[in-house]
CSV table of C-alpha atoms and ligand atoms in Angstrom, one decimal:
chain,number,residue,atom,x,y,z
A,64,MET,CA,151.0,52.9,113.7
A,65,MET,CA,153.0,53.5,116.9
A,66,ASN,CA,155.3,56.4,117.1
A,67,PHE,CA,158.9,55.1,116.8
A,68,ASP,CA,160.5,58.5,116.3
A,69,ASN,CA,159.9,59.1,120.0
A,70,GLU,CA,162.9,57.8,122.0
A,71,ALA,CA,160.8,57.3,125.1
A,72,ASN,CA,158.4,55.0,123.2
A,73,ARG,CA,161.2,53.0,121.8
A,74,ALA,CA,162.8,52.5,125.2
A,75,ASP,CA,159.4,51.5,126.6
A,76,LEU,CA,158.9,49.0,123.9
A,77,LEU,CA,162.4,47.5,124.6
A,78,GLU,CA,161.5,47.2,128.3
A,79,ARG,CA,158.3,45.3,127.4
A,80,GLU,CA,160.3,43.0,125.0
A,81,ILE,CA,162.8,42.3,127.8
A,82,ARG,CA,159.9,41.4,130.1
A,83,GLY,CA,158.7,38.9,127.5
A,84,GLU,CA,155.4,40.8,126.7
A,85,PHE,CA,155.8,40.2,122.9
A,86,PRO,CA,154.1,38.8,121.0
A,87,ASP,CA,151.0,40.3,122.7
A,88,ASP,CA,147.6,38.7,122.7
A,89,LYS,CA,147.1,39.6,119.1
A,90,GLY,CA,150.4,37.9,118.1
A,91,ARG,CA,152.1,41.3,117.5
A,92,TYR,CA,155.5,42.7,118.2
A,93,GLY,CA,154.7,46.4,118.3
A,94,PRO,CA,152.9,46.8,115.0
A,95,PHE,CA,154.5,43.8,113.3
A,96,GLY,CA,153.4,40.2,113.2
A,97,GLY,CA,149.7,39.4,113.6
A,98,ARG,CA,147.6,37.1,111.5
A,99,TYR,CA,146.8,38.2,107.9
A,100,VAL,CA,145.3,35.0,106.6
A,101,PRO,CA,142.1,33.8,104.9
A,102,GLU,CA,139.1,33.1,107.2
A,103,THR,CA,139.6,29.3,106.6
A,104,LEU,CA,143.0,29.3,108.3
A,105,ILE,CA,141.9,30.9,111.5
A,106,PRO,CA,140.6,27.8,113.3
A,107,ALA,CA,143.8,25.9,112.4
A,108,LEU,CA,146.0,28.7,113.8
A,109,GLU,CA,143.8,29.0,117.0
A,110,ARG,CA,144.1,25.3,117.5
A,111,LEU,CA,147.9,25.4,117.1
A,112,ASP,CA,148.0,28.4,119.5
A,113,ALA,CA,146.0,26.4,122.1
A,114,GLY,CA,148.2,23.4,121.6
A,115,ILE,CA,151.4,25.6,122.2
A,116,LYS,CA,149.8,27.0,125.4
A,117,ARG,CA,149.0,23.5,126.5
A,118,TRP,CA,152.2,21.7,125.6
A,119,LEU,CA,155.2,24.0,125.1
A,120,LYS,CA,156.0,24.4,128.9
A,121,ASP,CA,154.7,21.0,129.9
A,122,PRO,CA,157.3,19.2,131.9
A,123,GLU,CA,156.8,15.9,130.1
A,124,TYR,CA,157.0,17.6,126.6
A,125,GLN,CA,160.1,19.5,127.8
A,126,ALA,CA,161.7,16.3,129.1
A,127,GLU,CA,161.1,14.4,125.8
A,128,LEU,CA,162.5,17.4,123.8
A,129,THR,CA,165.6,17.7,125.9
A,130,ARG,CA,166.2,14.0,125.6
A,131,GLU,CA,165.9,14.1,121.8
A,132,LEU,CA,168.1,17.2,121.6
A,133,ASN,CA,170.7,15.8,123.8
A,134,THR,CA,170.8,12.1,122.5
A,135,TRP,CA,169.8,12.5,118.9
A,136,VAL,CA,170.4,16.1,117.7
A,137,GLY,CA,173.7,16.2,119.6
A,138,ARG,CA,173.1,19.2,121.9
A,139,PRO,CA,174.5,21.1,123.6
A,140,THR,CA,176.6,22.1,120.5
A,141,PRO,CA,180.1,23.3,121.4
A,142,LEU,CA,181.4,26.9,121.6
A,143,SER,CA,184.7,27.0,119.8
A,144,TYR,CA,187.4,29.7,120.0
A,145,ALA,CA,188.6,30.7,116.5
A,146,HIS,CA,192.3,30.7,117.4
A,147,THR,CA,193.7,31.7,114.0
A,148,LEU,CA,191.0,34.2,113.0
A,149,SER,CA,191.2,35.9,116.4
A,150,ALA,CA,195.0,36.4,116.1
A,151,ARG,CA,194.6,37.6,112.5
A,152,TRP,CA,191.7,39.9,113.1
A,153,GLY,CA,192.9,41.2,116.5
A,154,ALA,CA,189.7,40.4,118.5
A,155,HIS,CA,188.4,37.3,120.3
A,156,VAL,CA,186.0,35.4,118.1
A,157,TRP,CA,183.9,32.6,119.6
A,158,MET,CA,181.8,30.4,117.3
A,159,LYS,CA,178.5,28.6,118.3
A,160,ARG,CA,178.6,25.4,116.4
A,161,GLU,CA,175.2,24.7,115.0
A,162,ASP,CA,177.0,23.1,112.1
A,163,LEU,CA,177.5,20.2,114.4
A,164,ALA,CA,173.8,19.7,115.1
A,165,HIS,CA,172.3,16.6,113.4
A,166,THR,CA,171.6,17.2,109.6
A,167,GLY,CA,174.1,20.0,109.7
A,168,ALA,CA,172.3,23.2,110.8
A,169,HIS,CA,170.1,24.8,113.4
A,170,LYS,CA,166.9,23.9,111.6
A,171,ILE,CA,166.7,20.5,113.4
A,172,ASN,CA,166.0,22.3,116.8
A,173,SER,CA,162.7,23.6,115.5
A,174,ALA,CA,161.9,20.6,113.4
A,175,MET,CA,162.2,18.2,116.3
A,176,GLY,CA,160.3,20.5,118.7
A,177,GLN,CA,157.4,20.9,116.2
A,178,ALA,CA,157.3,17.2,115.4
A,179,LEU,CA,157.0,16.4,119.0
A,180,LEU,CA,154.2,19.0,119.3
A,181,ALA,CA,152.5,17.5,116.2
A,182,LYS,CA,152.3,14.1,117.9
A,183,ARG,CA,150.6,15.7,121.0
A,184,LEU,CA,148.1,17.6,118.8
A,185,GLY,CA,147.1,14.2,117.4
A,186,ALA,CA,148.4,14.9,113.9
A,187,LYS,CA,148.7,11.8,111.6
A,188,ARG,CA,151.0,13.5,109.1
A,189,VAL,CA,153.3,16.5,108.7
A,190,VAL,CA,153.6,18.9,105.8
A,191,ALA,CA,156.5,21.2,105.4
A,192,GLU,CA,158.0,23.6,102.8
A,193,THR,CA,161.6,23.9,101.8
A,194,GLY,CA,163.7,26.2,99.7
A,195,ALA,CA,167.3,25.0,99.6
A,196,GLY,CA,166.1,21.7,101.1
A,197,GLN,CA,167.7,22.1,104.6
A,198,HIS,CA,164.4,22.5,106.3
A,199,GLY,CA,162.9,19.6,104.3
A,200,VAL,CA,165.8,17.4,105.4
A,201,ALA,CA,165.4,18.4,109.0
A,202,SER,CA,161.7,17.8,108.9
A,203,ALA,CA,162.1,14.4,107.1
A,204,ALA,CA,164.6,13.4,109.8
A,205,ALA,CA,162.5,14.4,112.8
A,206,CYS,CA,159.4,12.7,111.3
A,207,ALA,CA,161.3,9.5,110.5
A,208,ARG,CA,162.6,9.5,114.1
A,209,LEU,CA,159.0,9.9,115.5
A,210,GLY,CA,157.2,7.7,113.0
A,211,LEU,CA,155.2,10.5,111.3
A,212,PRO,CA,154.6,10.5,107.5
A,213,CYS,CA,156.1,13.7,106.0
A,214,THR,CA,155.3,15.5,102.8
A,215,VAL,CA,157.6,18.2,101.7
A,216,TYR,CA,156.6,20.9,99.1
A,217,MET,CA,159.5,22.2,97.1
A,218,GLY,CA,159.6,24.5,94.1
A,219,ALA,CA,160.4,22.8,90.8
A,220,VAL,CA,163.3,25.2,90.2
A,221,ASP,CA,164.7,24.3,93.7
A,222,ILE,CA,164.3,20.6,93.1
A,223,GLU,CA,166.5,21.0,90.1
A,224,ARG,CA,169.1,23.1,92.0
A,225,GLN,CA,169.2,21.0,95.2
A,226,ALA,CA,169.1,17.4,93.9
A,227,PRO,CA,171.2,15.9,96.8
A,228,ASN,CA,168.9,17.2,99.4
A,229,VAL,CA,165.9,15.8,97.5
A,230,GLY,CA,167.6,12.4,97.7
A,231,ARG,CA,168.2,12.8,101.4
A,232,MET,CA,164.6,13.5,102.1
A,233,LYS,CA,163.5,10.5,100.0
A,234,LEU,CA,165.9,8.2,101.7
A,235,MET,CA,164.4,9.2,105.1
A,236,GLY,CA,160.9,8.2,103.8
A,237,ALA,CA,159.5,11.7,103.0
A,238,THR,CA,157.4,12.4,99.9
A,239,VAL,CA,158.7,15.4,97.9
A,240,VAL,CA,156.1,17.2,95.9
A,241,PRO,CA,157.3,19.6,93.2
A,242,VAL,CA,155.5,22.9,93.1
A,243,THR,CA,155.2,24.3,89.5
A,244,GLY,CA,153.0,27.3,90.2
A,245,GLY,CA,154.1,30.9,91.2
A,246,ASP,CA,157.8,31.5,91.3
A,247,GLN,CA,158.5,27.8,91.6
A,248,THR,CA,160.7,28.5,94.7
A,249,LEU,CA,160.3,28.9,98.4
A,250,ARG,CA,157.4,31.3,98.4
A,251,ALA,CA,155.3,29.1,96.1
A,252,ALA,CA,156.2,26.1,98.3
A,253,VAL,CA,154.9,27.9,101.5
A,254,ASP,CA,151.6,28.6,99.7
A,255,GLU,CA,151.2,25.0,98.6
A,256,ALA,CA,152.0,23.5,102.1
A,257,ILE,CA,149.4,25.9,103.6
A,258,ARG,CA,146.9,24.8,101.0
A,259,ASP,CA,147.5,21.1,102.0
A,260,TRP,CA,147.2,21.9,105.7
A,261,VAL,CA,143.9,23.7,105.4
A,262,THR,CA,142.2,20.7,103.8
A,263,ASP,CA,142.7,18.7,107.1
A,264,PRO,CA,144.0,21.0,109.8
A,265,ASN,CA,143.3,18.4,112.6
A,266,GLY,CA,144.9,15.4,111.0
A,267,THR,CA,147.8,17.4,109.5
A,268,TYR,CA,150.5,19.5,111.2
A,269,TYR,CA,152.2,22.3,109.2
A,270,LEU,CA,156.0,22.3,110.2
A,271,LEU,CA,157.1,25.8,109.2
A,272,GLY,CA,160.9,26.3,108.8
A,273,SER,CA,161.7,29.9,109.9
A,274,ALA,CA,160.5,32.6,112.3
A,275,ILE,CA,158.0,33.8,109.7
A,276,GLY,CA,154.3,33.3,108.9
A,277,PRO,CA,151.2,34.1,110.8
A,278,HIS,CA,151.0,34.1,114.7
A,279,PRO,CA,151.8,31.8,116.5
A,280,TYR,CA,154.6,30.5,114.2
A,281,PRO,CA,157.2,33.3,114.7
A,282,TYR,CA,156.7,32.8,118.5
A,283,LEU,CA,156.9,29.0,118.4
A,284,VAL,CA,160.1,29.0,116.3
A,285,ARG,CA,161.7,31.6,118.5
A,286,GLU,CA,161.0,29.5,121.6
A,287,LEU,CA,162.5,26.4,120.0
A,288,GLN,CA,165.6,28.1,118.6
A,289,SER,CA,166.3,30.2,121.7
A,290,ILE,CA,168.3,27.2,123.0
A,291,ILE,CA,171.1,28.5,120.7
A,292,GLY,CA,171.4,31.8,122.6
A,293,ARG,CA,170.7,30.2,126.1
A,294,GLU,CA,173.6,27.7,125.6
A,295,SER,CA,175.8,30.4,124.1
A,296,ARG,CA,175.3,32.7,127.0
A,297,GLN,CA,176.3,30.1,129.6
A,298,GLN,CA,179.2,28.9,127.5
A,299,MET,CA,180.5,32.5,127.0
A,300,LEU,CA,180.5,32.9,130.8
A,301,ALA,CA,182.1,29.6,131.5
A,302,GLN,CA,184.7,29.5,128.6
A,303,ALA,CA,185.2,33.2,127.5
A,304,GLY,CA,185.1,34.7,130.9
A,305,GLY,CA,182.2,37.0,130.3
A,306,LEU,CA,179.4,38.1,127.9
A,307,PRO,CA,180.3,39.2,124.4
A,308,GLN,CA,180.6,42.8,123.4
A,309,ALA,CA,178.9,41.9,120.2
A,310,VAL,CA,176.8,39.0,118.8
A,311,TYR,CA,176.4,38.2,115.2
A,312,ALA,CA,174.1,35.9,113.2
A,313,CYS,CA,173.0,35.7,109.6
A,314,VAL,CA,169.3,36.4,108.7
A,315,GLY,CA,167.2,34.8,106.1
A,316,GLY,CA,163.8,34.4,107.5
A,317,GLY,CA,165.4,35.0,110.9
A,318,SER,CA,165.1,31.7,112.9
A,319,ASN,CA,168.8,31.1,113.8
A,320,ALA,CA,169.3,34.8,114.5
A,321,ILE,CA,166.3,35.3,116.7
A,322,GLY,CA,167.2,32.0,118.6
A,323,MET,CA,170.7,33.5,119.2
A,324,PHE,CA,169.6,37.1,119.9
A,325,TYR,CA,166.5,36.6,122.1
A,326,PRO,CA,168.4,35.5,125.3
A,327,PHE,CA,170.7,38.5,124.9
A,328,VAL,CA,168.1,41.2,124.3
A,329,GLY,CA,168.1,42.2,128.1
A,330,ASP,CA,171.9,42.4,128.3
A,331,LYS,CA,172.1,46.0,127.3
A,332,ASP,CA,175.9,46.2,127.1
A,333,VAL,CA,175.8,43.5,124.4
A,334,GLU,CA,175.6,44.9,120.9
A,335,ILE,CA,173.5,42.7,118.5
A,336,TYR,CA,174.0,42.5,114.7
A,337,GLY,CA,172.0,40.7,112.1
A,338,VAL,CA,173.6,40.0,108.7
A,339,GLU,CA,171.6,39.8,105.5
A,340,ALA,CA,172.4,38.9,101.9
A,341,GLY,CA,173.6,41.9,100.0
A,342,GLY,CA,173.7,39.9,96.8
A,343,ARG,CA,175.2,41.8,93.9
A,344,GLY,CA,174.1,45.2,94.9
A,345,SER,CA,171.6,47.5,96.5
A,346,GLY,CA,169.1,47.6,93.5
A,347,LEU,CA,165.6,46.0,93.8
A,348,GLY,CA,166.0,42.4,92.7
A,349,ASP,CA,169.8,42.3,93.3
A,350,ASN,CA,169.7,41.3,97.0
A,351,SER,CA,167.7,39.7,99.8
A,352,ALA,CA,168.4,42.4,102.3
A,353,THR,CA,164.9,42.8,103.6
A,354,LEU,CA,165.7,44.7,106.8
A,355,SER,CA,168.2,47.0,105.0
A,356,TYR,CA,166.1,47.9,102.0
A,357,GLY,CA,162.5,46.7,102.7
A,358,THR,CA,159.3,48.6,103.5
A,359,PRO,CA,156.3,47.6,105.7
A,360,GLY,CA,153.8,45.2,104.2
A,361,VAL,CA,152.1,41.8,104.5
A,362,LEU,CA,153.6,38.6,103.2
A,363,GLN,CA,152.6,35.1,104.0
A,364,GLY,CA,150.4,35.9,106.9
A,365,ALA,CA,152.4,38.5,108.8
A,366,PHE,CA,152.9,42.3,108.8
A,367,SER,CA,156.7,42.9,108.6
A,368,LEU,CA,159.2,44.4,106.3
A,369,LEU,CA,159.5,43.1,102.8
A,370,LEU,CA,161.1,43.7,99.4
A,371,GLN,CA,158.4,45.2,97.2
A,372,ASP,CA,158.1,47.9,94.5
A,373,ALA,CA,156.1,51.1,94.8
A,374,HIS,CA,152.9,49.1,93.9
A,375,GLY,CA,153.3,46.5,96.6
A,376,GLN,CA,154.5,43.8,94.1
A,377,ILE,CA,156.9,41.4,95.8
A,378,GLN,CA,160.3,41.6,94.2
A,379,GLU,CA,162.4,38.8,92.9
A,380,THR,CA,165.4,38.4,95.2
A,381,HIS,CA,169.0,37.4,94.6
A,382,SER,CA,171.7,35.8,96.8
A,383,VAL,CA,174.4,33.3,96.2
A,384,SER,CA,173.1,31.6,99.2
A,385,ALA,CA,169.7,29.8,98.8
A,386,GLY,CA,168.9,29.9,102.5
A,387,LEU,CA,169.0,33.7,102.7
A,388,ASP,CA,167.1,34.2,99.4
A,389,TYR,CA,163.7,35.3,100.6
A,390,PRO,CA,161.8,38.6,100.1
A,391,GLY,CA,160.4,38.7,103.7
A,392,VAL,CA,161.7,38.5,107.2
A,393,GLY,CA,160.3,37.5,110.6
A,394,PRO,CA,158.2,40.2,112.3
A,395,GLU,CA,160.2,40.2,115.5
A,396,HIS,CA,163.3,41.3,113.6
A,397,ALA,CA,161.4,44.2,112.0
A,398,PHE,CA,160.4,45.1,115.5
A,399,LEU,CA,163.9,44.9,117.0
A,400,LYS,CA,165.3,47.0,114.2
A,401,THR,CA,162.6,49.6,114.6
A,402,ILE,CA,163.1,50.0,118.3
A,403,GLY,CA,166.9,50.1,117.8
A,404,ARG,CA,167.9,47.1,119.8
A,405,VAL,CA,169.4,45.1,116.9
A,406,SER,CA,171.4,46.6,113.9
A,407,TYR,CA,171.2,45.0,110.6
A,408,GLU,CA,173.7,45.2,107.8
A,409,SER,CA,174.2,43.3,104.5
A,410,ILE,CA,177.2,41.5,103.0
A,411,GLY,CA,177.4,40.7,99.3
A,412,ASP,CA,177.9,37.5,97.4
A,413,ASP,CA,181.7,37.9,96.7
A,414,GLU,CA,182.5,39.0,100.2
A,415,SER,CA,180.7,36.1,101.8
A,416,LEU,CA,182.5,33.6,99.5
A,417,GLU,CA,185.8,35.2,100.5
A,418,ALA,CA,184.9,34.8,104.2
A,419,LEU,CA,183.8,31.2,103.6
A,420,GLU,CA,187.3,30.4,102.2
A,421,GLU,CA,189.0,32.3,105.0
A,422,LEU,CA,187.1,30.5,107.7
A,423,SER,CA,187.7,27.0,106.0
A,424,GLN,CA,191.5,27.6,105.7
A,425,ALA,CA,192.0,29.3,109.1
A,426,GLU,CA,189.9,27.0,111.3
A,427,GLY,CA,189.2,23.9,109.3
A,428,ILE,CA,185.5,24.5,109.2
A,429,LEU,CA,183.6,24.7,105.9
A,430,PRO,CA,180.6,26.9,106.7
A,431,ALA,CA,177.3,27.2,104.9
A,432,ILE,CA,177.4,30.2,102.5
A,433,GLU,CA,174.6,31.7,104.7
A,434,THR,CA,176.8,31.5,107.7
A,435,ALA,CA,179.8,33.0,105.9
A,436,HIS,CA,177.8,36.3,105.5
A,437,ALA,CA,178.0,36.6,109.3
A,438,PHE,CA,181.8,36.0,109.4
A,439,ALA,CA,182.5,38.7,106.8
A,440,ALA,CA,180.7,41.2,109.0
A,441,VAL,CA,182.5,39.9,112.2
A,442,ARG,CA,185.8,40.5,110.4
A,443,ALA,CA,185.0,44.2,109.9
A,444,TYR,CA,183.8,44.5,113.4
A,445,ALA,CA,186.9,43.0,114.8
A,446,LYS,CA,189.1,45.4,112.9
A,447,ARG,CA,187.0,48.4,114.2
A,448,HIS,CA,187.1,47.0,117.8
A,449,PRO,CA,190.5,45.5,118.5
A,450,GLY,CA,190.6,43.3,121.6
A,451,SER,CA,186.8,42.9,121.8
A,452,ARG,CA,185.0,39.6,122.5
A,453,ILE,CA,182.7,38.6,119.7
A,454,LEU,CA,180.2,35.7,119.5
A,455,VAL,CA,179.0,34.5,116.1
A,456,GLY,CA,176.4,31.9,115.2
A,457,LEU,CA,177.8,29.3,113.0
A,458,SER,CA,174.4,28.3,111.6
A,459,GLY,CA,175.3,25.4,109.4
A,460,ARG,CA,178.0,23.4,107.5
A,461,GLY,CA,178.8,24.0,103.9
A,462,ASP,CA,178.7,20.5,102.4
A,463,LYS,CA,175.4,21.2,100.9
A,464,ASP,CA,176.9,24.2,99.0
A,465,MET,CA,179.5,22.2,97.1
A,466,PRO,CA,177.7,22.5,93.7
A,467,THR,CA,177.7,26.4,94.1
A,468,LEU,CA,181.3,26.4,95.4
A,469,THR,CA,182.4,24.3,92.4
A,470,ARG,CA,180.9,26.9,90.1
A,471,THR,CA,182.4,29.8,92.0
A,472,LEU,CA,185.4,29.6,94.3
A,473,LEU,CA,186.7,26.3,92.8
A,474,LYS,CA,186.1,27.3,89.2
A,475,GLY,CA,189.1,26.1,87.2
A,476,LYS,CA,190.7,24.6,90.3
A,477,LEU,CA,189.4,21.1,90.2
B,230,LIG,C1,168.1,28.0,106.4
B,230,LIG,C2,169.5,28.5,106.8
B,230,LIG,C3,169.6,29.8,107.2
B,230,LIG,C4,168.6,30.9,107.1
B,230,LIG,O1,167.4,30.7,107.8
B,230,LIG,P1,167.0,31.4,109.1
B,230,LIG,O2,165.7,31.1,109.4
B,230,LIG,O3,167.2,32.9,108.8
B,230,LIG,O4,168.0,31.0,110.2
B,230,LIG,C5,170.9,30.2,107.7
B,230,LIG,N1,171.9,29.3,107.8
B,230,LIG,C6,171.7,28.1,107.4
B,230,LIG,C7,172.9,27.1,107.6
B,230,LIG,C8,170.6,27.6,107.0
B,230,LIG,O5,170.4,26.3,106.6
């Protein structure tokens, strides 16, 4: 283990991160990341790694990706000034509108990029996992657009909870396979998608939904989601008159957050904050705040922080937001926390719902509950730093959350 107590070491690791040296040739970010998988998976991951090296920076791939992002996804997404919240909170709040991306969240950026890669790798079909169904919908849409058959693994419990998204996937031609093993939620769905992939790693492409999993997935997803931060940086300079003092994003597996953060890592005057789900409290099982309460360990192919008990048993997690409800987190976030470049905090269920209502009424934007966690943290920052300029990632829209909101905020009001 590297010595993180030593300030000089941490500063050196930050310089290397800024120079783009991570992941290193072993797929690591400092000690985090890597490839902790059964022998049978190694050839498939190596093939993917070679494919990324061949295609990701290829001008023709980049041109097709840009064309799809601009004419089908709806990029660049706008940067909106939050007039009412800014006046009320006493600071300048700028919102990066990933809720306006096709299918309603940032997930489509990675889904389209990976589906285009799948075609170049010669895959005949795509498999994906989904929890709340957002990544399943994004994958189904990208695959329909490119004419690739798509199979989505989804926990039986989640299928029950997220029926509208199951319908959306099916309407776009995807096959949805219920997973009845394990915890019957996201973690079991990832395991099942990987099992499918290994049976035919050449003909099948595994389209992973967050910046998690074995190398090279966290890298691939970061590269595809960094368009959020790159656009935001330019838009802040053009519209807000300068870089933000603080950048905020919510963190589940960490894909929208790493996409927002990475282009700002070298701007040392910009403070960066990730916001996790504090659920109903700090006890094990009561939250999904991996970076706040987790300890180092291996989950689904990577060494990172995770929520586990003293015996290494993965804990059940809780959050009102299905998209943040995961016991692990992408390895680059564990790294950025450890070297002190990004600060992570958590916001509870009730506070996130309050923020969701405030944003809806103040700005006419109903955000995803995931996203609302970031706004609750921004409100607190604005009050501590009057007059500051704040950028917040508005990762997705809240229409998908209507069943949960009907049971909570709207209870007795309909
Ligand atoms: C899936 C999702 C998240 C959480 O996933 P990350 O990989 O952490 O970004 C956050 N917000 C929305 C709207 C989502 O759909």
